[in-house]
Short mmCIF file of the C-alpha atoms (twelve columns), coordinates in Angstrom:
data_MODEL
# 
_entry.id   MODEL 
# 
loop_
_atom_site.group_PDB 
_atom_site.id 
_atom_site.type_symbol 
_atom_site.label_atom_id 
_atom_site.label_alt_id 
_atom_site.label_comp_id 
_atom_site.label_asym_id 
_atom_site.label_seq_id 
_atom_site.Cartn_x 
_atom_site.Cartn_y 
_atom_site.Cartn_z 
_atom_site.pdbx_PDB_model_num 
ATOM 1   C CA . MET A 1   58.381  108.161 101.121 1 
ATOM 2   C CA . GLN A 2   61.536  110.286 101.200 1 
ATOM 3   C CA . HIS A 3   61.058  113.912 100.109 1 
ATOM 4   C CA . ILE A 4   63.956  115.739 98.429  1 
ATOM 5   C CA . LEU A 5   64.238  119.424 97.479  1 
ATOM 6   C CA . VAL A 6   65.887  120.416 94.190  1 
ATOM 7   C CA . THR A 7   66.403  123.960 92.933  1 
ATOM 8   C CA . GLY A 8   66.800  124.687 89.238  1 
ATOM 9   C CA . GLY A 9   65.475  121.277 88.297  1 
ATOM 10  C CA . LEU A 10  64.127  122.397 84.939  1 
ATOM 11  C CA . GLY A 11  67.529  123.548 83.729  1 
ATOM 12  C CA . PHE A 12  69.889  121.332 81.754  1 
ATOM 13  C CA . ILE A 13  71.718  119.614 84.615  1 
ATOM 14  C CA . GLY A 14  68.583  119.776 86.733  1 
ATOM 15  C CA . VAL A 15  66.494  117.743 84.297  1 
ATOM 16  C CA . SER A 16  69.171  115.048 84.214  1 
ATOM 17  C CA . LEU A 17  69.176  115.023 88.011  1 
ATOM 18  C CA . LEU A 18  65.367  114.723 88.137  1 
ATOM 19  C CA . LYS A 19  65.555  111.864 85.639  1 
ATOM 20  C CA . HIS A 20  68.016  110.004 87.844  1 
ATOM 21  C CA . LEU A 21  66.393  110.736 91.214  1 
ATOM 22  C CA . SER A 22  62.890  109.860 90.011  1 
ATOM 23  C CA . ARG A 23  63.946  106.316 89.138  1 
ATOM 24  C CA . ASP A 24  63.661  105.560 92.857  1 
ATOM 25  C CA . LYS A 25  59.957  104.938 93.507  1 
ATOM 26  C CA . SER A 26  60.408  105.691 97.203  1 
ATOM 27  C CA . VAL A 27  61.418  109.311 96.463  1 
ATOM 28  C CA . PHE A 28  59.222  112.376 95.922  1 
ATOM 29  C CA . ILE A 29  60.925  115.480 94.547  1 
ATOM 30  C CA . HIS A 30  59.978  119.101 95.186  1 
ATOM 31  C CA . ASN A 31  61.528  121.366 92.571  1 
ATOM 32  C CA . ILE A 32  61.790  125.171 92.650  1 
ATOM 33  C CA . ASP A 33  62.499  126.857 89.311  1 
ATOM 34  C CA . ASN A 34  61.779  130.409 88.147  1 
ATOM 35  C CA . LEU A 35  61.844  129.327 84.466  1 
ATOM 36  C CA . SER A 36  64.351  132.064 83.598  1 
ATOM 37  C CA . LEU A 37  65.532  129.867 80.708  1 
ATOM 38  C CA . GLY A 38  62.249  128.097 80.090  1 
ATOM 39  C CA . VAL A 39  61.868  124.331 80.450  1 
ATOM 40  C CA . THR A 40  64.773  122.314 79.070  1 
ATOM 41  C CA . HIS A 41  63.295  119.142 77.491  1 
ATOM 42  C CA . PHE A 42  61.739  117.918 80.748  1 
ATOM 43  C CA . GLU A 43  58.892  116.060 79.030  1 
ATOM 44  C CA . GLU A 44  61.247  114.247 76.641  1 
ATOM 45  C CA . LEU A 45  63.929  113.255 79.115  1 
ATOM 46  C CA . VAL A 46  62.083  112.408 82.345  1 
ATOM 47  C CA . PRO A 47  59.872  109.285 82.044  1 
ATOM 48  C CA . ALA A 48  56.170  109.787 82.784  1 
ATOM 49  C CA . ALA A 49  56.298  107.522 85.845  1 
ATOM 50  C CA . GLY A 50  59.029  109.722 87.296  1 
ATOM 51  C CA . GLN A 51  57.215  112.944 86.441  1 
ATOM 52  C CA . ALA A 52  54.307  111.816 88.612  1 
ATOM 53  C CA . ARG A 53  56.585  112.046 91.664  1 
ATOM 54  C CA . ILE A 54  57.917  115.525 90.911  1 
ATOM 55  C CA . LYS A 55  56.155  118.723 91.932  1 
ATOM 56  C CA . THR A 56  57.483  121.987 90.508  1 
ATOM 57  C CA . TYR A 57  56.952  125.355 92.155  1 
ATOM 58  C CA . VAL A 58  57.396  128.207 89.683  1 
ATOM 59  C CA . ASP A 59  59.003  130.677 92.028  1 
ATOM 60  C CA . ASP A 60  62.305  132.243 93.015  1 
ATOM 61  C CA . ILE A 61  64.777  130.739 95.467  1 
ATOM 62  C CA . ASN A 62  64.939  134.161 97.129  1 
ATOM 63  C CA . ASN A 63  61.436  133.407 98.421  1 
ATOM 64  C CA . GLN A 64  62.718  132.170 101.767 1 
ATOM 65  C CA . ASP A 65  59.203  131.662 103.123 1 
ATOM 66  C CA . LEU A 66  58.436  129.165 100.346 1 
ATOM 67  C CA . VAL A 67  61.692  127.289 100.907 1 
ATOM 68  C CA . SER A 68  61.105  127.172 104.651 1 
ATOM 69  C CA . SER A 69  57.565  125.853 104.299 1 
ATOM 70  C CA . LEU A 70  58.586  123.166 101.803 1 
ATOM 71  C CA . ILE A 71  61.354  121.914 104.074 1 
ATOM 72  C CA . ARG A 72  59.172  121.994 107.190 1 
ATOM 73  C CA . ASP A 73  55.983  120.528 105.727 1 
ATOM 74  C CA . ASN A 74  57.739  117.685 103.895 1 
ATOM 75  C CA . ASP A 75  60.442  116.789 106.432 1 
ATOM 76  C CA . ILE A 76  63.110  117.349 103.792 1 
ATOM 77  C CA . ARG A 77  66.622  116.175 104.722 1 
ATOM 78  C CA . GLN A 78  68.381  116.505 101.354 1 
ATOM 79  C CA . VAL A 79  68.707  119.604 99.176  1 
ATOM 80  C CA . TYR A 80  70.340  119.700 95.745  1 
ATOM 81  C CA . HIS A 81  70.951  123.388 94.990  1 
ATOM 82  C CA . LEU A 82  71.456  123.850 91.235  1 
ATOM 83  C CA . ALA A 83  69.484  127.045 90.556  1 
ATOM 84  C CA . ALA A 84  71.785  129.666 89.022  1 
ATOM 85  C CA . GLU A 85  72.246  132.051 86.165  1 
ATOM 86  C CA . SER A 86  75.073  130.476 84.188  1 
ATOM 87  C CA . HIS A 87  75.720  132.105 80.806  1 
ATOM 88  C CA . VAL A 88  79.020  134.018 80.823  1 
ATOM 89  C CA . ASP A 89  78.156  136.383 77.968  1 
ATOM 90  C CA . ARG A 90  74.916  137.436 79.654  1 
ATOM 91  C CA . SER A 91  76.765  137.973 82.928  1 
ATOM 92  C CA . ILE A 92  79.007  140.469 81.141  1 
ATOM 93  C CA . SER A 93  76.094  142.406 79.669  1 
ATOM 94  C CA . GLY A 94  73.934  142.235 82.811  1 
ATOM 95  C CA . PRO A 95  75.754  141.207 86.010  1 
ATOM 96  C CA . ARG A 96  73.084  142.187 88.553  1 
ATOM 97  C CA . ALA A 97  70.746  139.272 87.822  1 
ATOM 98  C CA . PHE A 98  73.631  136.860 88.436  1 
ATOM 99  C CA . TYR A 99  74.263  138.248 91.910  1 
ATOM 100 C CA . GLU A 100 70.574  138.297 92.813  1 
ATOM 101 C CA . SER A 101 70.242  134.632 91.858  1 
ATOM 102 C CA . ASN A 102 73.632  133.059 92.481  1 
ATOM 103 C CA . VAL A 103 74.641  134.920 95.643  1 
ATOM 104 C CA . MET A 104 71.493  136.186 97.350  1 
ATOM 105 C CA . GLY A 105 69.521  133.138 96.210  1 
ATOM 106 C CA . THR A 106 72.102  130.817 97.742  1 
ATOM 107 C CA . LEU A 107 72.094  132.861 100.948 1 
ATOM 108 C CA . SER A 108 68.300  132.600 101.149 1 
ATOM 109 C CA . MET A 109 68.437  128.833 100.615 1 
ATOM 110 C CA . VAL A 110 71.129  128.305 103.234 1 
ATOM 111 C CA . GLU A 111 69.427  130.478 105.831 1 
ATOM 112 C CA . ALA A 112 66.076  128.747 105.353 1 
ATOM 113 C CA . CYS A 113 67.757  125.375 105.826 1 
ATOM 114 C CA . ARG A 114 69.816  126.545 108.793 1 
ATOM 115 C CA . ASP A 115 66.733  127.933 110.549 1 
ATOM 116 C CA . HIS A 116 64.968  124.600 110.101 1 
ATOM 117 C CA . ILE A 117 67.928  122.617 111.421 1 
ATOM 118 C CA . GLU A 118 68.211  124.821 114.494 1 
ATOM 119 C CA . GLN A 119 64.473  124.714 115.203 1 
ATOM 120 C CA . THR A 120 64.139  120.934 114.855 1 
ATOM 121 C CA . GLY A 121 67.537  119.743 116.049 1 
ATOM 122 C CA . ILE A 122 67.797  117.197 113.206 1 
ATOM 123 C CA . ASP A 123 71.301  115.884 112.631 1 
ATOM 124 C CA . ASP A 124 71.082  114.163 109.227 1 
ATOM 125 C CA . PHE A 125 70.409  117.150 106.941 1 
ATOM 126 C CA . ARG A 126 72.597  117.436 103.817 1 
ATOM 127 C CA . PHE A 127 72.862  120.382 101.409 1 
ATOM 128 C CA . LEU A 128 74.724  120.002 98.102  1 
ATOM 129 C CA . HIS A 129 75.675  123.202 96.282  1 
ATOM 130 C CA . VAL A 130 76.493  122.636 92.602  1 
ATOM 131 C CA . SER A 131 79.124  125.039 91.275  1 
ATOM 132 C CA . THR A 132 81.673  125.397 88.473  1 
ATOM 133 C CA . ASP A 133 85.398  125.063 87.869  1 
ATOM 134 C CA . GLU A 134 85.327  128.597 86.466  1 
ATOM 135 C CA . VAL A 135 85.732  129.894 90.024  1 
ATOM 136 C CA . PHE A 136 89.402  128.870 89.803  1 
ATOM 137 C CA . GLY A 137 90.143  131.115 86.811  1 
ATOM 138 C CA . ASP A 138 92.077  129.670 83.914  1 
ATOM 139 C CA . LEU A 139 95.172  127.556 83.286  1 
ATOM 140 C CA . GLY A 140 98.180  127.886 81.023  1 
ATOM 141 C CA . PRO A 141 98.970  125.100 78.540  1 
ATOM 142 C CA . GLU A 142 101.453 123.418 80.870  1 
ATOM 143 C CA . ASP A 143 99.727  124.051 84.202  1 
ATOM 144 C CA . PRO A 144 98.479  121.069 86.196  1 
ATOM 145 C CA . PRO A 145 94.692  120.644 86.260  1 
ATOM 146 C CA . PHE A 146 92.559  122.119 89.029  1 
ATOM 147 C CA . SER A 147 92.369  120.097 92.223  1 
ATOM 148 C CA . GLU A 148 90.731  120.403 95.626  1 
ATOM 149 C CA . GLU A 149 93.704  122.536 96.681  1 
ATOM 150 C CA . SER A 150 93.322  125.098 93.868  1 
ATOM 151 C CA . SER A 151 92.769  128.717 94.876  1 
ATOM 152 C CA . TYR A 152 89.941  130.882 93.609  1 
ATOM 153 C CA . HIS A 153 90.596  133.377 90.799  1 
ATOM 154 C CA . PRO A 154 87.257  134.095 89.080  1 
ATOM 155 C CA . SER A 155 87.528  136.168 85.921  1 
ATOM 156 C CA . SER A 156 83.941  136.936 84.852  1 
ATOM 157 C CA . PRO A 157 80.860  138.280 86.632  1 
ATOM 158 C CA . TYR A 158 79.379  134.784 86.392  1 
ATOM 159 C CA . SER A 159 82.337  132.981 87.944  1 
ATOM 160 C CA . ALA A 160 82.722  135.684 90.603  1 
ATOM 161 C CA . SER A 161 79.082  135.205 91.616  1 
ATOM 162 C CA . LYS A 162 79.558  131.436 91.820  1 
ATOM 163 C CA . ALA A 163 82.734  131.882 93.861  1 
ATOM 164 C CA . ALA A 164 80.781  134.041 96.301  1 
ATOM 165 C CA . SER A 165 78.100  131.379 96.627  1 
ATOM 166 C CA . ASP A 166 80.752  128.705 97.240  1 
ATOM 167 C CA . PHE A 167 82.159  130.826 100.050 1 
ATOM 168 C CA . ILE A 168 78.725  131.077 101.648 1 
ATOM 169 C CA . ILE A 169 78.618  127.272 101.942 1 
ATOM 170 C CA . LYS A 170 82.197  126.992 103.189 1 
ATOM 171 C CA . SER A 171 81.990  129.817 105.735 1 
ATOM 172 C CA . TRP A 172 78.550  128.776 107.035 1 
ATOM 173 C CA . HIS A 173 79.945  125.289 107.597 1 
ATOM 174 C CA . ARG A 174 82.826  126.663 109.635 1 
ATOM 175 C CA . THR A 175 80.834  129.270 111.564 1 
ATOM 176 C CA . PHE A 176 77.518  127.492 112.110 1 
ATOM 177 C CA . GLY A 177 78.345  123.863 111.359 1 
ATOM 178 C CA . PHE A 178 76.032  124.062 108.357 1 
ATOM 179 C CA . PRO A 179 75.880  120.614 106.671 1 
ATOM 180 C CA . GLY A 180 76.855  121.820 103.212 1 
ATOM 181 C CA . MET A 181 79.057  120.429 100.468 1 
ATOM 182 C CA . VAL A 182 80.254  121.987 97.204  1 
ATOM 183 C CA . THR A 183 80.892  120.404 93.826  1 
ATOM 184 C CA . ASN A 184 82.807  122.237 91.087  1 
ATOM 185 C CA . CYS A 185 82.261  120.741 87.656  1 
ATOM 186 C CA . SER A 186 83.817  121.237 84.238  1 
ATOM 187 C CA . ASN A 187 81.846  122.050 81.069  1 
ATOM 188 C CA . ASN A 188 78.739  119.873 80.825  1 
ATOM 189 C CA . PHE A 189 77.205  118.600 77.607  1 
ATOM 190 C CA . GLY A 190 74.467  116.220 76.592  1 
ATOM 191 C CA . PRO A 191 70.876  116.007 75.361  1 
ATOM 192 C CA . GLY A 192 68.625  118.898 76.329  1 
ATOM 193 C CA . GLN A 193 71.189  121.640 76.851  1 
ATOM 194 C CA . ASN A 194 70.095  125.217 76.211  1 
ATOM 195 C CA . ALA A 195 70.523  126.250 72.581  1 
ATOM 196 C CA . GLU A 196 72.812  129.156 73.474  1 
ATOM 197 C CA . LYS A 197 75.578  126.839 74.729  1 
ATOM 198 C CA . LEU A 198 78.515  125.849 72.539  1 
ATOM 199 C CA . ILE A 199 77.711  122.251 71.549  1 
ATOM 200 C CA . PRO A 200 74.037  122.892 70.667  1 
ATOM 201 C CA . THR A 201 75.171  126.001 68.757  1 
ATOM 202 C CA . ILE A 202 77.607  123.906 66.716  1 
ATOM 203 C CA . ILE A 203 75.033  121.214 65.904  1 
ATOM 204 C CA . ASN A 204 72.219  123.633 65.075  1 
ATOM 205 C CA . SER A 205 74.493  125.810 62.949  1 
ATOM 206 C CA . LEU A 206 75.538  122.799 60.880  1 
ATOM 207 C CA . ALA A 207 71.931  121.660 60.490  1 
ATOM 208 C CA . GLU A 208 70.795  125.133 59.421  1 
ATOM 209 C CA . ASN A 209 73.720  125.667 57.061  1 
ATOM 210 C CA . ARG A 210 74.964  128.594 59.163  1 
ATOM 211 C CA . ARG A 211 78.625  129.182 59.876  1 
ATOM 212 C CA . ILE A 212 79.630  128.358 63.430  1 
ATOM 213 C CA . PRO A 213 80.966  131.365 65.411  1 
ATOM 214 C CA . ILE A 214 84.216  130.504 67.208  1 
ATOM 215 C CA . TYR A 215 85.767  132.953 69.650  1 
ATOM 216 C CA . GLY A 216 89.300  134.173 68.946  1 
ATOM 217 C CA . THR A 217 91.421  131.499 67.290  1 
ATOM 218 C CA . GLY A 218 89.475  128.530 68.664  1 
ATOM 219 C CA . GLN A 219 92.358  127.451 70.907  1 
ATOM 220 C CA . ASN A 220 90.583  127.886 74.243  1 
ATOM 221 C CA . ILE A 221 90.490  124.501 75.971  1 
ATOM 222 C CA . ARG A 222 87.625  123.004 77.945  1 
ATOM 223 C CA . ASP A 223 87.280  119.763 79.891  1 
ATOM 224 C CA . TRP A 224 84.015  118.166 78.693  1 
ATOM 225 C CA . LEU A 225 81.818  116.259 81.154  1 
ATOM 226 C CA . PHE A 226 78.738  114.280 80.101  1 
ATOM 227 C CA . VAL A 227 75.772  115.469 82.139  1 
ATOM 228 C CA . ASP A 228 74.587  111.989 83.183  1 
ATOM 229 C CA . THR A 229 78.055  111.190 84.532  1 
ATOM 230 C CA . HIS A 230 78.023  114.485 86.417  1 
ATOM 231 C CA . VAL A 231 74.658  113.690 87.987  1 
ATOM 232 C CA . ALA A 232 75.803  110.204 89.012  1 
ATOM 233 C CA . TYR A 233 78.615  111.866 90.963  1 
ATOM 234 C CA . LEU A 234 76.184  114.360 92.525  1 
ATOM 235 C CA . GLU A 235 74.100  111.481 93.862  1 
ATOM 236 C CA . ALA A 236 77.238  109.818 95.211  1 
ATOM 237 C CA . VAL A 237 78.410  113.012 96.937  1 
ATOM 238 C CA . MET A 238 74.984  113.480 98.499  1 
ATOM 239 C CA . ALA A 239 75.039  109.905 99.776  1 
ATOM 240 C CA . ILE A 240 78.544  109.625 101.227 1 
ATOM 241 C CA . GLY A 241 80.348  112.944 100.727 1 
ATOM 242 C CA . LYS A 242 81.991  114.585 103.736 1 
ATOM 243 C CA . LEU A 243 80.215  117.664 105.069 1 
ATOM 244 C CA . GLY A 244 82.191  120.865 104.510 1 
ATOM 245 C CA . GLN A 245 84.163  119.296 101.661 1 
ATOM 246 C CA . SER A 246 84.501  120.420 98.046  1 
ATOM 247 C CA . TYR A 247 84.593  117.843 95.246  1 
ATOM 248 C CA . LEU A 248 85.825  118.574 91.732  1 
ATOM 249 C CA . ILE A 249 84.003  116.703 88.960  1 
ATOM 250 C CA . GLY A 250 85.622  116.596 85.530  1 
ATOM 251 C CA . GLY A 251 85.257  114.671 82.317  1 
ATOM 252 C CA . ASP A 252 88.937  113.882 81.587  1 
ATOM 253 C CA . MET A 253 88.395  115.168 78.041  1 
ATOM 254 C CA . GLU A 254 90.331  118.328 77.220  1 
ATOM 255 C CA . LEU A 255 89.628  119.730 73.757  1 
ATOM 256 C CA . THR A 256 90.231  123.042 72.065  1 
ATOM 257 C CA . ASN A 257 87.038  124.623 70.822  1 
ATOM 258 C CA . LEU A 258 88.275  124.079 67.268  1 
ATOM 259 C CA . ASP A 259 88.915  120.375 67.882  1 
ATOM 260 C CA . LEU A 260 85.448  120.043 69.370  1 
ATOM 261 C CA . VAL A 261 83.947  121.551 66.223  1 
ATOM 262 C CA . LYS A 262 85.956  119.075 64.139  1 
ATOM 263 C CA . GLN A 263 84.595  116.102 66.066  1 
ATOM 264 C CA . ILE A 264 80.994  117.274 65.810  1 
ATOM 265 C CA . HIS A 265 81.432  118.176 62.131  1 
ATOM 266 C CA . ARG A 266 82.689  114.660 61.435  1 
ATOM 267 C CA . LEU A 267 79.710  113.111 63.228  1 
ATOM 268 C CA . PHE A 268 77.290  115.444 61.484  1 
ATOM 269 C CA . ASN A 269 78.603  114.471 58.067  1 
ATOM 270 C CA . THR A 270 77.944  110.797 58.788  1 
ATOM 271 C CA . ARG A 271 74.381  111.607 59.871  1 
ATOM 272 C CA . ARG A 272 73.540  114.146 57.183  1 
ATOM 273 C CA . PRO A 273 75.777  113.331 54.182  1 
ATOM 274 C CA . ASP A 274 73.513  115.394 51.925  1 
ATOM 275 C CA . GLN A 275 74.563  118.491 53.926  1 
ATOM 276 C CA . ALA A 276 78.234  117.578 54.244  1 
ATOM 277 C CA . LYS A 277 80.803  120.333 53.715  1 
ATOM 278 C CA . ASP A 278 84.546  120.629 54.067  1 
ATOM 279 C CA . PHE A 279 85.593  121.629 57.578  1 
ATOM 280 C CA . GLU A 280 87.000  125.003 56.491  1 
ATOM 281 C CA . GLU A 281 83.577  126.008 55.172  1 
ATOM 282 C CA . VAL A 282 81.577  125.604 58.368  1 
ATOM 283 C CA . PHE A 283 82.968  128.159 60.842  1 
ATOM 284 C CA . ASP A 284 84.085  131.755 61.257  1 
ATOM 285 C CA . PHE A 285 86.366  133.188 63.916  1 
ATOM 286 C CA . VAL A 286 84.679  136.046 65.782  1 
ATOM 287 C CA . THR A 287 85.896  138.688 68.232  1 
ATOM 288 C CA . ASP A 288 86.981  137.013 71.437  1 
ATOM 289 C CA . ARG A 289 84.909  137.228 74.618  1 
ATOM 290 C CA . LYS A 290 86.083  139.771 77.215  1 
ATOM 291 C CA . GLY A 291 88.296  138.078 79.800  1 
ATOM 292 C CA . HIS A 292 87.970  134.736 78.014  1 
ATOM 293 C CA . ASP A 293 89.612  131.991 80.103  1 
ATOM 294 C CA . ARG A 294 92.223  130.039 78.152  1 
ATOM 295 C CA . ARG A 295 91.934  126.556 79.616  1 
ATOM 296 C CA . TYR A 296 89.970  124.584 82.183  1 
ATOM 297 C CA . ALA A 297 90.926  121.105 83.346  1 
ATOM 298 C CA . ILE A 298 90.133  119.038 86.427  1 
ATOM 299 C CA . ASP A 299 92.246  116.380 88.133  1 
ATOM 300 C CA . THR A 300 89.738  113.613 88.879  1 
ATOM 301 C CA . THR A 301 92.131  111.395 90.830  1 
ATOM 302 C CA . ALA A 302 90.645  112.221 94.238  1 
ATOM 303 C CA . LEU A 303 87.081  112.005 92.924  1 
ATOM 304 C CA . LYS A 304 87.516  108.558 91.395  1 
ATOM 305 C CA . SER A 305 89.310  107.184 94.432  1 
ATOM 306 C CA . ARG A 306 86.528  108.408 96.730  1 
ATOM 307 C CA . PHE A 307 83.520  107.378 94.630  1 
ATOM 308 C CA . THR A 308 84.600  104.114 93.071  1 
ATOM 309 C CA . ASP A 309 81.092  102.888 92.275  1 
ATOM 310 C CA . VAL A 310 80.331  105.665 89.771  1 
ATOM 311 C CA . GLN A 311 80.692  104.485 86.192  1 
ATOM 312 C CA . GLY A 312 81.025  107.286 83.662  1 
ATOM 313 C CA . ILE A 313 79.984  107.190 80.012  1 
ATOM 314 C CA . ALA A 314 82.689  107.325 77.326  1 
ATOM 315 C CA . PHE A 315 83.049  110.718 75.635  1 
ATOM 316 C CA . ASP A 316 82.660  109.371 72.095  1 
ATOM 317 C CA . THR A 317 79.433  107.586 72.986  1 
ATOM 318 C CA . ALA A 318 78.072  110.606 74.833  1 
ATOM 319 C CA . LEU A 319 78.911  113.020 72.021  1 
ATOM 320 C CA . ARG A 320 77.315  110.734 69.440  1 
ATOM 321 C CA . ASP A 321 74.133  110.473 71.513  1 
ATOM 322 C CA . THR A 322 74.085  114.246 71.957  1 
ATOM 323 C CA . VAL A 323 74.385  114.959 68.232  1 
ATOM 324 C CA . ASP A 324 71.670  112.405 67.496  1 
ATOM 325 C CA . PHE A 325 69.358  113.981 70.078  1 
ATOM 326 C CA . TYR A 326 69.541  117.443 68.543  1 
ATOM 327 C CA . LEU A 327 69.204  116.193 64.988  1 
ATOM 328 C CA . LYS A 328 66.202  114.044 65.908  1 
ATOM 329 C CA . ALA A 329 64.615  117.047 67.648  1 
ATOM 330 C CA . ARG A 330 64.807  118.923 64.365  1 
ATOM 331 C CA . ASP A 331 63.132  116.196 62.307  1 
# 
């Protein structure tokens, strides 16, 4: 049986990854998660048969001794590193935790893996570091989307910490030949996302008859990526990605925050006609976030040409399934 190490597997993207990986009955997954955000719908989203082949260690990725022992004792050759603090607003109010997790945690992971590689001499180890497009800063309305050639311009404590962790992977590859890869994804959505994120906030606000808070004028643009599509690309990068390379994963769906609210509001009204309201009644503009990036977008041309076997899920279908998931969870 192949043993794989995942960090942050009980977070939103992590649970989707565990769901996908555990479909392979020849795989056993070791997952490290400190439960900083609790457990994100693991029981509902990962089938019982898959759960039986997942062991979770409630601990911190800065515990290098734990990481080292897991890798050594289970002959692990693949690591998916997802563990991170990721909420921009909380990074503004409390940056230190983001650096302890995102930067020092990544350093601890990489050093534990590097020590093992050097001690054993294995040559097929692969380490995938999952990051964000926010490291590139923001775009103007007419700017071309981010690509693999984009330079780093982080604009929040969160994105700065993720940029630093990306540079650990890149520089360790150049200096030590560390077998790392980086993926930078756009905004994820889907069933099981933490309630503090935008799409769950919109759905829950509508269901609870609360007005949806929208930063500024609602014209900030995000590129929305369905989480299961994202995870399918992560598996593909792990399988055939080039060591030392960065891959940008986007959803090819740019929407202003206001347009996103409109789409969800329309879906909500079809599901809950007894609670239907006019669009103008369901939201309020609130004071904009400090340093709020205007637009994110990813050019997926290189990604799709490299990983031709990955089939994404259409945005409309994914958004409908996401709305239905949250409404069902409330019933």
